[in-house]
C-alpha cells in the first residue's frame, strides 16, 4: 500500500513539473529598461511574454513554447534588445585624454548617429532605423577645409504611410539636429518590414487550467489517498481484532473438562 502511495505522489509531482515547463527563456542578462522594451514590442504583436529576474542578476524575457518562433522573429526584425541610450557624459569623461581633432570629430559623429537612431525608433510605425553620417576629413592644405557632410538614413516600417510626407519630416528632423548638414545632402530610404506570418496559439482559459487549481487537485488527491489508507488500516485492525475474539471464543468452547468425576 505504501509503495502505491509513493508512486502516486511521484506521478503527481511529475505532472506539476511538466505543466510548468511550457515557458521558454528567449533573452536574458537584460537591463530593466531593455526587458520592458522587449515586452512592449512583443505585446504589440499579441505575443504573451513575462519578465523575470532582478537588477543584480539581470532580467530575462519568457514566452510560451507555442509562441517561441513568432517571438524570435519579432526580436530579429526589431533587432532587440536595443542598446542603452547614449549619454554624452559617458562618451566624453573628464579623465579621458584629449585626442586629435579628427578623432574627436569621429566620436561626435558616432554619437550623433546613435542618438538619431534612438529618436527615430520612438516613431510609431518605425520598426528599425540605421543612420550613416560621413566622417569628414581635413584637407592637407593650411586652410583646413573640410568636405561637405552627408547623411544616409535607412528605415524599415510597418503599416501604411505617405512616403513624401514621412521623408520630409525625417529630413527636417535631421536638418535641425545637425548644424553643418544641408537639406539636399540628407538621403532617406524606406523599406516596408515583412509581415511576420504565424498562427496565434489557442488561449486556454486560466480559470480552468490554472496552476492553483492543479495544486489544489493534487492536494485533494493526496488527501483522498491518505484517508483511504487510514480507513483501510483501521478496518484491517478491527477485522483482525474480531478474528482474535472469535478464535478465543472457539478455543474456550472446545476446551476439555479437567475436572475428575468422583
GROMACS .gro file of N, CA, C and O in nm, residues 86 88-93 96-114 135:
model
  108
   86UNK      N    1   2.241   5.674  -2.543
   86UNK     CA    2   2.374   5.734  -2.541
   86UNK      C    3   2.376   5.855  -2.448
   86UNK      O    4   2.287   5.942  -2.456
   88UNK      N    5   2.617   6.172  -2.337
   88UNK     CA    6   2.736   6.246  -2.376
   88UNK      C    7   2.842   6.242  -2.266
   88UNK      O    8   2.962   6.231  -2.291
   89UNK      N    9   2.798   6.250  -2.141
   89UNK     CA   10   2.894   6.249  -2.030
   89UNK      C   11   2.974   6.120  -2.026
   89UNK      O   12   3.092   6.119  -1.990
   90UNK      N   13   2.909   6.007  -2.064
   90UNK     CA   14   2.981   5.880  -2.065
   90UNK      C   15   3.075   5.870  -2.184
   90UNK      O   16   3.177   5.803  -2.178
   91UNK      N   17   3.040   5.936  -2.292
   91UNK     CA   18   3.125   5.930  -2.411
   91UNK      C   19   3.248   6.017  -2.398
   91UNK      O   20   3.353   5.988  -2.457
   92UNK      N   21   3.237   6.124  -2.321
   92UNK     CA   22   3.350   6.216  -2.303
   92UNK      C   23   3.376   6.236  -2.153
   92UNK      O   24   3.343   6.342  -2.097
   93UNK      N   25   3.427   6.136  -2.086
   93UNK     CA   26   3.454   6.151  -1.942
   93UNK      C   27   3.564   6.253  -1.917
   93UNK      O   28   3.649   6.278  -2.003
   96UNK      N   29   3.934   6.138  -1.958
   96UNK     CA   30   3.986   6.090  -2.086
   96UNK      C   31   4.089   6.188  -2.142
   96UNK      O   32   4.084   6.308  -2.118
   97UNK      N   33   4.183   6.133  -2.218
   97UNK     CA   34   4.287   6.214  -2.280
   97UNK      C   35   4.231   6.290  -2.399
   97UNK      O   36   4.137   6.247  -2.466
   98UNK      N   37   4.287   6.404  -2.426
   98UNK     CA   38   4.245   6.486  -2.540
   98UNK      C   39   4.302   6.425  -2.667
   98UNK      O   40   4.423   6.407  -2.680
   99UNK      N   41   4.212   6.390  -2.760
   99UNK     CA   42   4.256   6.327  -2.884
   99UNK      C   43   4.272   6.432  -2.993
   99UNK      O   44   4.248   6.551  -2.972
  100UNK      N   45   4.309   6.386  -3.110
  100UNK     CA   46   4.325   6.476  -3.222
  100UNK      C   47   4.190   6.529  -3.268
  100UNK      O   48   4.086   6.468  -3.241
  101UNK      N   49   4.188   6.643  -3.338
  101UNK     CA   50   4.059   6.698  -3.385
  101UNK      C   51   3.981   6.601  -3.473
  101UNK      O   52   3.858   6.592  -3.461
  102UNK      N   53   4.048   6.526  -3.558
  102UNK     CA   54   3.977   6.432  -3.646
  102UNK      C   55   3.917   6.317  -3.566
  102UNK      O   56   3.803   6.274  -3.592
  103UNK      N   57   3.991   6.266  -3.466
  103UNK     CA   58   3.938   6.158  -3.383
  103UNK      C   59   3.821   6.206  -3.299
  103UNK      O   60   3.721   6.135  -3.281
  104UNK      N   61   3.832   6.327  -3.249
  104UNK     CA   62   3.723   6.384  -3.170
  104UNK      C   63   3.599   6.402  -3.255
  104UNK      O   64   3.487   6.376  -3.211
  105UNK      N   65   3.619   6.447  -3.379
  105UNK     CA   66   3.506   6.464  -3.471
  105UNK      C   67   3.440   6.331  -3.503
  105UNK      O   68   3.316   6.321  -3.514
  106UNK      N   69   3.521   6.226  -3.517
  106UNK     CA   70   3.466   6.093  -3.546
  106UNK      C   71   3.380   6.044  -3.429
  106UNK      O   72   3.274   5.984  -3.450
  107UNK      N   73   3.423   6.068  -3.307
  107UNK     CA   74   3.344   6.028  -3.190
  107UNK      C   75   3.213   6.105  -3.185
  107UNK      O   76   3.108   6.049  -3.153
  108UNK      N   77   3.217   6.232  -3.219
  108UNK     CA   78   3.095   6.312  -3.219
  108UNK      C   79   2.998   6.259  -3.324
  108UNK      O   80   2.877   6.248  -3.300
  109UNK      N   81   3.048   6.225  -3.442
  109UNK     CA   82   2.962   6.173  -3.549
  109UNK      C   83   2.898   6.041  -3.506
  109UNK      O   84   2.780   6.016  -3.532
  110UNK      N   85   2.977   5.956  -3.442
  110UNK     CA   86   2.924   5.827  -3.397
  110UNK      C   87   2.812   5.847  -3.295
  110UNK      O   88   2.708   5.779  -3.300
  111UNK      N   89   2.830   5.941  -3.204
  111UNK     CA   90   2.726   5.971  -3.106
  111UNK      C   91   2.601   6.027  -3.174
  111UNK      O   92   2.488   5.994  -3.137
  112UNK      N   93   2.621   6.112  -3.273
  112UNK     CA   94   2.507   6.168  -3.346
  112UNK      C   95   2.427   6.057  -3.415
  112UNK      O   96   2.304   6.059  -3.416
  113UNK      N   97   2.498   5.962  -3.476
  113UNK     CA   98   2.430   5.850  -3.541
  113UNK      C   99   2.342   5.773  -3.442
  113UNK      O  100   2.225   5.745  -3.469
  114UNK      N  101   2.399   5.742  -3.328
  114UNK     CA  102   2.326   5.664  -3.228
  114UNK      C  103   2.206   5.740  -3.173
  114UNK      O  104   2.097   5.683  -3.155
  135UNK      N  105   3.220   6.068  -4.232
  135UNK     CA  106   3.318   6.125  -4.140
  135UNK      C  107   3.408   6.219  -4.219
  135UNK      O  108   3.493   6.174  -4.295
   0.00000   0.00000   0.00000
